[in-house]
PDB file of C-alpha atoms in Angstrom:
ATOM      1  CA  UNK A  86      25.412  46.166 143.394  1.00  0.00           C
ATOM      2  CA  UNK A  87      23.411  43.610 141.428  1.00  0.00           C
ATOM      3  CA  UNK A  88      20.566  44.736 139.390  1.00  0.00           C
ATOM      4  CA  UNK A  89      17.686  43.318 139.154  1.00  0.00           C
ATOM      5  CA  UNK A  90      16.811  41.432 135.938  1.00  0.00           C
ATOM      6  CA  UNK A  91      13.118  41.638 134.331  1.00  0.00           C
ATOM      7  CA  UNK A  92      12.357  39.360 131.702  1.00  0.00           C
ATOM      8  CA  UNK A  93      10.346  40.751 128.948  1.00  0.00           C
ATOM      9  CA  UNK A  94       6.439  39.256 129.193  1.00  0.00           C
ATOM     10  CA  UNK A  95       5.683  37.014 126.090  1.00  0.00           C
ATOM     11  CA  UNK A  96       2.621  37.957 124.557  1.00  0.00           C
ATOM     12  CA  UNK A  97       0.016  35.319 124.167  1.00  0.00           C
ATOM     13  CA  UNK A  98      -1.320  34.637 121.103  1.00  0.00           C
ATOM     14  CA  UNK A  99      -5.224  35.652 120.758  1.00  0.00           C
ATOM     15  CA  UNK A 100      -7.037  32.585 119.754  1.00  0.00           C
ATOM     16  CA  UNK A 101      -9.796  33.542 116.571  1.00  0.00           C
ATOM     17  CA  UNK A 102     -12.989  31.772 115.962  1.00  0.00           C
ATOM     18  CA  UNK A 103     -12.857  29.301 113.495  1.00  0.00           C
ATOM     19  CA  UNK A 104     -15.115  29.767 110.785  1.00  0.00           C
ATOM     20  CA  UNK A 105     -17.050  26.960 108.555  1.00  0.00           C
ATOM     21  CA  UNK A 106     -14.963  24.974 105.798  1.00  0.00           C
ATOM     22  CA  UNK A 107     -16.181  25.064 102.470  1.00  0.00           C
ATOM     23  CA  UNK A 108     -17.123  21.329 102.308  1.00  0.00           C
ATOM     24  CA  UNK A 109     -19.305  21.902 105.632  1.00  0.00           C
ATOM     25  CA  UNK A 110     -21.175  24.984 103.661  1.00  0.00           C
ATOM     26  CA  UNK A 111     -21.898  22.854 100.378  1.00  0.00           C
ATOM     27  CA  UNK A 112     -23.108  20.179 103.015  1.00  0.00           C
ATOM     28  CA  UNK A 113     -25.832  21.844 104.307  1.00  0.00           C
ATOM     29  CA  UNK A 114     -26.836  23.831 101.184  1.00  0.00           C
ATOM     30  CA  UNK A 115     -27.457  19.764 100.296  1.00  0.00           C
ATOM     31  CA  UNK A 116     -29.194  18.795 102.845  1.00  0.00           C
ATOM     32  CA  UNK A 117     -31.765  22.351 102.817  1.00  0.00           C
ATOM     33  CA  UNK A 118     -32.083  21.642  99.186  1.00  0.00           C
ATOM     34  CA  UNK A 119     -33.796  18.028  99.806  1.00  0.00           C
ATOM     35  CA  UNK A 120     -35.842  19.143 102.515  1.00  0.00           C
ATOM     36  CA  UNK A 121     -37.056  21.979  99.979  1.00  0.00           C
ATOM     37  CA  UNK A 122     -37.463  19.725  97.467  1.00  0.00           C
ATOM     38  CA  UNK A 123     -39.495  17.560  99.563  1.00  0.00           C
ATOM     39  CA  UNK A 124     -41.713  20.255 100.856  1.00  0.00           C
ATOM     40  CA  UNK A 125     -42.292  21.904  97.521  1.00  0.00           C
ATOM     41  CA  UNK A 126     -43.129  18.406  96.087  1.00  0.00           C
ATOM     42  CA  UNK A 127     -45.634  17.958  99.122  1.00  0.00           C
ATOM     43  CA  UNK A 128     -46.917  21.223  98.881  1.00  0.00           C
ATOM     44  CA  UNK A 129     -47.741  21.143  95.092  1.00  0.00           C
ATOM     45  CA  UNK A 130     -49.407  17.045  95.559  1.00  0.00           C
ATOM     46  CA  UNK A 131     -51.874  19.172  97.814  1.00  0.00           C
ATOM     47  CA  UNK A 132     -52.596  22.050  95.610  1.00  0.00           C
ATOM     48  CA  UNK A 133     -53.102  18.837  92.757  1.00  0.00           C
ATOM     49  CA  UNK A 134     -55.424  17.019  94.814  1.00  0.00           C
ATOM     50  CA  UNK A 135     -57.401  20.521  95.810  1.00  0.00           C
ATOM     51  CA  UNK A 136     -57.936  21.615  92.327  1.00  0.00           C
ATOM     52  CA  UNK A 137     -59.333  17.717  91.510  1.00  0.00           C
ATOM     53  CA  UNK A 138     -61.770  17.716  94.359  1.00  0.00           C
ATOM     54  CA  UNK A 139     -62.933  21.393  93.230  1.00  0.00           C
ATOM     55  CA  UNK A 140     -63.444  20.198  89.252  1.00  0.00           C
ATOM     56  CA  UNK A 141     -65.000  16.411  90.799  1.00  0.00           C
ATOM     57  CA  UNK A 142     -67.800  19.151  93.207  1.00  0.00           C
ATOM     58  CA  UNK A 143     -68.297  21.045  90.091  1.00  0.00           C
ATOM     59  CA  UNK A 144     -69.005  18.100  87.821  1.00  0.00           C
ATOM     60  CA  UNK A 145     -71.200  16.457  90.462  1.00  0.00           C
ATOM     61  CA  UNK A 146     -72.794  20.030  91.265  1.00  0.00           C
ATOM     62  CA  UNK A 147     -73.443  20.539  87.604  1.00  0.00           C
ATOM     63  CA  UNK A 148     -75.128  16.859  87.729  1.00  0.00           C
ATOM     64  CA  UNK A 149     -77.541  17.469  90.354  1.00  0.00           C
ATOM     65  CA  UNK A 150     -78.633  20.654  88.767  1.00  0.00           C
ATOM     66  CA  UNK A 151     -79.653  18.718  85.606  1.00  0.00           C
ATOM     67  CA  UNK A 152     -81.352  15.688  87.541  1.00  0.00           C
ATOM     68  CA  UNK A 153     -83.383  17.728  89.511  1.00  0.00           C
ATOM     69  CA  UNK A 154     -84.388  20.071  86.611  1.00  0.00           C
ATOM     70  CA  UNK A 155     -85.354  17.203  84.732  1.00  0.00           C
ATOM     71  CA  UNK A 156     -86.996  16.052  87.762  1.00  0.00           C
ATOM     72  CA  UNK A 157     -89.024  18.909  88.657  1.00  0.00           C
ATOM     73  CA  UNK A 158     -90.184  19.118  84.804  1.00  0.00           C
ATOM     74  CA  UNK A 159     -90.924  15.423  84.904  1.00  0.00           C
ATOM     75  CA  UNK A 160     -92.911  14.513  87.664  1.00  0.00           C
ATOM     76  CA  UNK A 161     -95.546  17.497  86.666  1.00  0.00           C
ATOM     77  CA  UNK A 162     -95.825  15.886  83.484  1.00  0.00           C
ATOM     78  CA  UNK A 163     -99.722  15.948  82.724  1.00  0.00           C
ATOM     79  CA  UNK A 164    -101.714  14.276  79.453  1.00  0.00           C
ATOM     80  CA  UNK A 165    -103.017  17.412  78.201  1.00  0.00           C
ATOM     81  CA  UNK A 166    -101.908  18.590  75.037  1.00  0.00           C
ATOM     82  CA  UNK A 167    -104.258  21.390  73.834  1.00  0.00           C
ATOM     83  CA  UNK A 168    -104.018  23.385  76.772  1.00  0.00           C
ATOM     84  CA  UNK A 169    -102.491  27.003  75.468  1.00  0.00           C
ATOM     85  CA  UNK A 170    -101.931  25.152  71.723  1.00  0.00           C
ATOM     86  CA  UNK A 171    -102.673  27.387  68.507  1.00  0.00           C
ATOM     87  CA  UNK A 172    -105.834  24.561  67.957  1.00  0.00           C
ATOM     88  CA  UNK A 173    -107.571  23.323  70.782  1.00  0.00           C
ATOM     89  CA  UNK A 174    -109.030  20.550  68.400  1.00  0.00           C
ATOM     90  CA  UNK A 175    -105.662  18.917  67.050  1.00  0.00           C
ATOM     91  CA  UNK A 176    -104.863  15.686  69.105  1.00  0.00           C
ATOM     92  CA  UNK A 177    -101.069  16.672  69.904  1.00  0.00           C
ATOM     93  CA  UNK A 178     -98.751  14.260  71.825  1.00  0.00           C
ATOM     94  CA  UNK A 179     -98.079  15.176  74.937  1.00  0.00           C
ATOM     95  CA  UNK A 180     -95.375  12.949  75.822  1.00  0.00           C
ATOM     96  CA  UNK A 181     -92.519  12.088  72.928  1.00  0.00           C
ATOM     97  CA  UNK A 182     -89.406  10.879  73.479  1.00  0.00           C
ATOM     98  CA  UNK A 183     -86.831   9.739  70.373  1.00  0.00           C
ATOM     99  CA  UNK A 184     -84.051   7.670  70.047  1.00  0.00           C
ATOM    100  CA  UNK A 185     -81.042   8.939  67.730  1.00  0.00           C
ATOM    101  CA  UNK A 186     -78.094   6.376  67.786  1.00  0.00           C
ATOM    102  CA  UNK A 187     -76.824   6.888  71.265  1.00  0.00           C
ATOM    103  CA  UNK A 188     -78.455   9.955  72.079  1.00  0.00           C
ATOM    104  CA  UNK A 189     -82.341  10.764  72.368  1.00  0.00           C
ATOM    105  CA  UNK A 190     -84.526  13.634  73.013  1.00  0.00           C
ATOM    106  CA  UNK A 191     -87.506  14.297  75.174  1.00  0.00           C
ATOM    107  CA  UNK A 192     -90.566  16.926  74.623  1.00  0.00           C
ATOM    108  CA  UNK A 193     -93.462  17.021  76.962  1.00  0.00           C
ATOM    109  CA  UNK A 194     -95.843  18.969  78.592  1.00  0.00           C
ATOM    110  CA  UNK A 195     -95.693  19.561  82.446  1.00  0.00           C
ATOM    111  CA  UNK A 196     -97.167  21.991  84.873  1.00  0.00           C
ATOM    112  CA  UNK A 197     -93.698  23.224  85.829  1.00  0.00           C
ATOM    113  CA  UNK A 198     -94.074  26.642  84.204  1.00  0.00           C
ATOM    114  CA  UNK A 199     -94.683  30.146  86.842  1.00  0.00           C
ATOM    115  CA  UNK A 200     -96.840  32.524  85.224  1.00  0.00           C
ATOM    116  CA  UNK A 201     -96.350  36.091  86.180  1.00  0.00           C
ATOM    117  CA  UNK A 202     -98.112  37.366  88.591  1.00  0.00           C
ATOM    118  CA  UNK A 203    -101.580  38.841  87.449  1.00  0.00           C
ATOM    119  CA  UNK A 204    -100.893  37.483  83.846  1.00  0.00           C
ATOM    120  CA  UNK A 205    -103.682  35.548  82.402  1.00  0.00           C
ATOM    121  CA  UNK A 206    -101.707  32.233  81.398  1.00  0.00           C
ATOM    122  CA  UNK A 207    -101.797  28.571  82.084  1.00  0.00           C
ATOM    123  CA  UNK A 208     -98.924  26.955  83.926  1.00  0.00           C
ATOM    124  CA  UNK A 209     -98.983  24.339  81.577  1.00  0.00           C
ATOM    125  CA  UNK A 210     -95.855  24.493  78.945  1.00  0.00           C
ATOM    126  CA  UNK A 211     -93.780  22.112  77.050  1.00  0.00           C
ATOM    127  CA  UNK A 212     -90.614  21.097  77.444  1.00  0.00           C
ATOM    128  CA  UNK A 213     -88.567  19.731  75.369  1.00  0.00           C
ATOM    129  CA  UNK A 214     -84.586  18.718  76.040  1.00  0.00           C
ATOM    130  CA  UNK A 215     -81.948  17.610  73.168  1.00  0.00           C
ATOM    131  CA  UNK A 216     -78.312  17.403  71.983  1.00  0.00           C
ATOM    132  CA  UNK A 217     -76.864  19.993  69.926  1.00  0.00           C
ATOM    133  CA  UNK A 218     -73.318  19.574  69.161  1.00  0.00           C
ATOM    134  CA  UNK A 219     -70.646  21.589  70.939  1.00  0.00           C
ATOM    135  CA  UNK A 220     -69.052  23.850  68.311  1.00  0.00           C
ATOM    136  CA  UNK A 221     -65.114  23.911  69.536  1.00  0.00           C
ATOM    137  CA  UNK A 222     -65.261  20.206  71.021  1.00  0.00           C
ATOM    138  CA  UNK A 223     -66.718  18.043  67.678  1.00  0.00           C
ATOM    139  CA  UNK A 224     -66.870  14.880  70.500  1.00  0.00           C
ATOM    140  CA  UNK A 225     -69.229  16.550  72.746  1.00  0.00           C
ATOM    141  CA  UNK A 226     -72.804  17.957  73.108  1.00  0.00           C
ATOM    142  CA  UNK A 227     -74.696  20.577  74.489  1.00  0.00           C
ATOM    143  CA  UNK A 228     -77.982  19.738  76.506  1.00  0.00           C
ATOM    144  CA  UNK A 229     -80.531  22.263  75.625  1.00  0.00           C
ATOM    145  CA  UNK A 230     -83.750  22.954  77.668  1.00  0.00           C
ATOM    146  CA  UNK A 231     -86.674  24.507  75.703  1.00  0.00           C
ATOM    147  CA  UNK A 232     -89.568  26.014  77.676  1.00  0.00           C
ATOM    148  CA  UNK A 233     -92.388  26.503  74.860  1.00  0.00           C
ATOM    149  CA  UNK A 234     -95.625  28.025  76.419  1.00  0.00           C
ATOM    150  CA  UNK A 235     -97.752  27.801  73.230  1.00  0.00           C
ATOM    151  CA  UNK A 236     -97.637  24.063  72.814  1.00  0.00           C
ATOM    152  CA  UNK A 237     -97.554  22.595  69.638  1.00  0.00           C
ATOM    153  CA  UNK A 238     -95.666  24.990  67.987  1.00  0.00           C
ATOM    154  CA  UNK A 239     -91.877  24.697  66.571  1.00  0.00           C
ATOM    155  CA  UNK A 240     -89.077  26.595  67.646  1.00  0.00           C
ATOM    156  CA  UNK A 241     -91.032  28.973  69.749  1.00  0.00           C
ATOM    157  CA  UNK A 242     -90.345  29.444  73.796  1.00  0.00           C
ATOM    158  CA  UNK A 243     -87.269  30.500  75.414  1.00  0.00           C
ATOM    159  CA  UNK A 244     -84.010  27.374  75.063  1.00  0.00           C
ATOM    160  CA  UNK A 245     -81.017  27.725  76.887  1.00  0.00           C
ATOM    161  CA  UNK A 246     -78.126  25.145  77.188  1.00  0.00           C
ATOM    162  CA  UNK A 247     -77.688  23.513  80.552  1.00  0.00           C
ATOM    163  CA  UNK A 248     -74.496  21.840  80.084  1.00  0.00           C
ATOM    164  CA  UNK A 249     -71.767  21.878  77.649  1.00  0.00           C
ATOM    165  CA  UNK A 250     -69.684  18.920  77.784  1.00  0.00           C
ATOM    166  CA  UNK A 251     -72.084  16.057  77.574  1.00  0.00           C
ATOM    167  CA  UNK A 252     -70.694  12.974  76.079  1.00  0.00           C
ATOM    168  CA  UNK A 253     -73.974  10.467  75.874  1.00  0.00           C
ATOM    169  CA  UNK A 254     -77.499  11.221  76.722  1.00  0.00           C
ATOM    170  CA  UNK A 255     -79.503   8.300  76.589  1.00  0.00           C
ATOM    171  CA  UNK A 256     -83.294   8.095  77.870  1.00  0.00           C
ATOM    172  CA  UNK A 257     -85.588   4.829  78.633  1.00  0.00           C
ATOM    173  CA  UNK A 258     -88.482   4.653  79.870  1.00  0.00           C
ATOM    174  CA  UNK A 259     -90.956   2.182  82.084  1.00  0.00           C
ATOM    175  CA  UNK A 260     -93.913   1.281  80.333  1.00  0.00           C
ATOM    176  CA  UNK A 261     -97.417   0.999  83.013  1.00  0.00           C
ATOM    177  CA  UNK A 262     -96.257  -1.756  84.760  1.00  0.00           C
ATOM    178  CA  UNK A 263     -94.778  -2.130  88.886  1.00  0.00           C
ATOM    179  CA  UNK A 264     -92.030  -0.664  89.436  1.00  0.00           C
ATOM    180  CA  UNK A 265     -90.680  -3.274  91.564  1.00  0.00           C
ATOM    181  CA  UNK A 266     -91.917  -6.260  88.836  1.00  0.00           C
ATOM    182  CA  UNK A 267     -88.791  -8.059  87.958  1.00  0.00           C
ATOM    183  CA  UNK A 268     -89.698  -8.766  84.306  1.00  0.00           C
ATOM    184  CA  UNK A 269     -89.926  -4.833  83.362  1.00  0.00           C
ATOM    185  CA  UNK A 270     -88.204  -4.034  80.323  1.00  0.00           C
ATOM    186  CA  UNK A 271     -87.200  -0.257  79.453  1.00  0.00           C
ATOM    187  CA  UNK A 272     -88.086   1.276  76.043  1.00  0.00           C
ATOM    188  CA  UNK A 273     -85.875   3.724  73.965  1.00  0.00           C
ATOM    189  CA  UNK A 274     -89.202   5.579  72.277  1.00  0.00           C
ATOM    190  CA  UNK A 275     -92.238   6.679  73.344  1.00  0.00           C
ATOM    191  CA  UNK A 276     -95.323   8.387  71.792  1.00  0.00           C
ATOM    192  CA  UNK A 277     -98.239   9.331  73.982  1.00  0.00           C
ATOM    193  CA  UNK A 278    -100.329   9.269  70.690  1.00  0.00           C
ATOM    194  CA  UNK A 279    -100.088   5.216  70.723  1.00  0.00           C
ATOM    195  CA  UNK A 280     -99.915   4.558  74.457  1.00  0.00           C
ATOM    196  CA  UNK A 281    -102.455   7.135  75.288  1.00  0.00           C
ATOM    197  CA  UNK A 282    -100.049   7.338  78.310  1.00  0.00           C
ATOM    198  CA  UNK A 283     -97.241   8.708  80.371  1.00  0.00           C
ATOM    199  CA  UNK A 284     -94.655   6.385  81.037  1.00  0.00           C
ATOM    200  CA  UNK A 285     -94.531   5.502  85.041  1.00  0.00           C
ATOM    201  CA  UNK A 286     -90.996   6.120  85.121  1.00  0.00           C
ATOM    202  CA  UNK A 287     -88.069   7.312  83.220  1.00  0.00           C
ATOM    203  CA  UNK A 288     -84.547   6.458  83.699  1.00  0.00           C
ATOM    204  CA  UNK A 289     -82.031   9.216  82.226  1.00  0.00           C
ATOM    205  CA  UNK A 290     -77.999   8.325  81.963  1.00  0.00           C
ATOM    206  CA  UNK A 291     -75.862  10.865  81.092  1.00  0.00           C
ATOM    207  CA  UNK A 292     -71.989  10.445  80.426  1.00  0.00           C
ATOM    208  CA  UNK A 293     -70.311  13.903  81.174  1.00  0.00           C
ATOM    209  CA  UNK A 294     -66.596  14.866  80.567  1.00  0.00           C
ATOM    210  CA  UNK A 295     -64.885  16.183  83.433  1.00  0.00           C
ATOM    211  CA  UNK A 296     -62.090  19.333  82.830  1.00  0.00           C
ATOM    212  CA  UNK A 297     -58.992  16.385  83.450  1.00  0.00           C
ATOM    213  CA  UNK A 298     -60.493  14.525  79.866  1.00  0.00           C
ATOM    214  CA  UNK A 299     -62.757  11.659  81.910  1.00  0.00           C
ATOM    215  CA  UNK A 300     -65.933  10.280  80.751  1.00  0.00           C
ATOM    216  CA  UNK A 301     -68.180   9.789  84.034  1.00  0.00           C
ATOM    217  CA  UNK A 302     -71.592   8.024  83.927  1.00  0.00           C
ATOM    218  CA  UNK A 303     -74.349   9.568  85.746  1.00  0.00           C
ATOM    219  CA  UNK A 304     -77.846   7.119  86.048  1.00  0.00           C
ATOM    220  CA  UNK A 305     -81.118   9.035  88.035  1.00  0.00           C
ATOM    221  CA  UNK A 306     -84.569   7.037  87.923  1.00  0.00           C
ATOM    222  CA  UNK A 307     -87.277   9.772  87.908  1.00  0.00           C
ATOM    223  CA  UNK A 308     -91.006   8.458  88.955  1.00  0.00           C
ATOM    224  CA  UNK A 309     -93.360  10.185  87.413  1.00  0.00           C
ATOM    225  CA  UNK A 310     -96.923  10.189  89.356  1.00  0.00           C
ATOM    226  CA  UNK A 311     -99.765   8.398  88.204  1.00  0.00           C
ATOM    227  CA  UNK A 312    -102.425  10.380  86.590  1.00  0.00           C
ATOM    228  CA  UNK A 313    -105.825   9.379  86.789  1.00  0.00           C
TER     229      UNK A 313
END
């Protein structure tokens, strides 16, 4: 009797997954690197161009405070010198502004001053605004405002600086002509004591450094009212 014959099974192999070659792995540690180099380089453009914009609104911001300070001073400027002054008698100017080589300076009296309330004082002060050199930049200025109730005296009044990084500061003024007359001509001086006068306007530039190192020229043309 014949026996029957089994044949042993073969085993199949098991098939494994085949992993990533090392040439495949440095590829695409390539390829994140650029796109992380581009983003980073993207990324730190933006956070340049937000920090200029911020210094650019602080400059300007710092501007308009001084424009309309002088402003506010300015067009209350009033011919009347011996109002609150240690002698009512001396003729005192009440409008002086000087020219120092590029710079100049500016003391007047205006009715821009607020008494306290109850307190037996005129609103009338003098104010006075000038250069006094910035002591860790030699290159730059600080713009001082002086509020002097007792006009006519020197050094008295409260002064406090209003910017710190002024490069120029250069005042003109219109003389008591139109201000729309073609032939006007600005002056560098003026001294109420030979005009008997304000000036009807006065045109202030100022040249301020920004934090990135640039010099940028401001120009405001303050009208001051006519006073009969």
């Amino acid at each position: 009797m014949k026996g029957t014959r089994y044949l042993p099974l073969q085993q199949q192999s098991q098939t494994t997954n085949k992993g990533f070659t090392l040439i495949e792995v440095l590829l695409a540690v390539f390829i994140a690197s650029i796109v992380l180099t581009v983003l980073y380089a993207s990324f730190f453009q933006i956070l340049k161009a937000k920090e200029k914009v911020e210094e650019e609104l602080e400059l300007y911001h710092e501007t308009r405070v001084i424009f309309s300070k002088m402003t506010k001073d300015l067009v209350t400027a009033f011919p009347r010198g011996i109002v609150n002054s240690d002698s009512s008698n001396l003729k005192y100017p009440f409008f002086i502004g000087s020219e120092d080589g590029n710079n100049s300076s500016l003391t007047f009296t205006s009715l821009s001053r607020r008494p306290a309330k109850g307190a037996r004082e005129s609103d009338q002060t003098e104010i006075s605004y000038f250069l006094e050199p910035a002591e860790d930049t030699p290159d730059l200025f600080v713009l001082i405002r002086r509020d002097n109730p007792t006009i006519g005296t020197d050094g008295g009044g409260a002064q406090y600086p209003i910017s710190e990084r002024i490069v120029r500061f250069k005042v003109s003024y219109l003389g008591n002509t139109s201000i729309g007359n073609d032939n006007q001509e600005l002056e560098f001086e003026w001294n109420s004591n030979e005009t008997s006068s304000l000036p009807t306007a006065v045109n202030v530039n100022l040249t301020i450094r920004s934090p990135r190192g640039e010099d940028i020229e401001f120009n405001s043309l303050i009208i001051i009212p006519v006073v009969d």
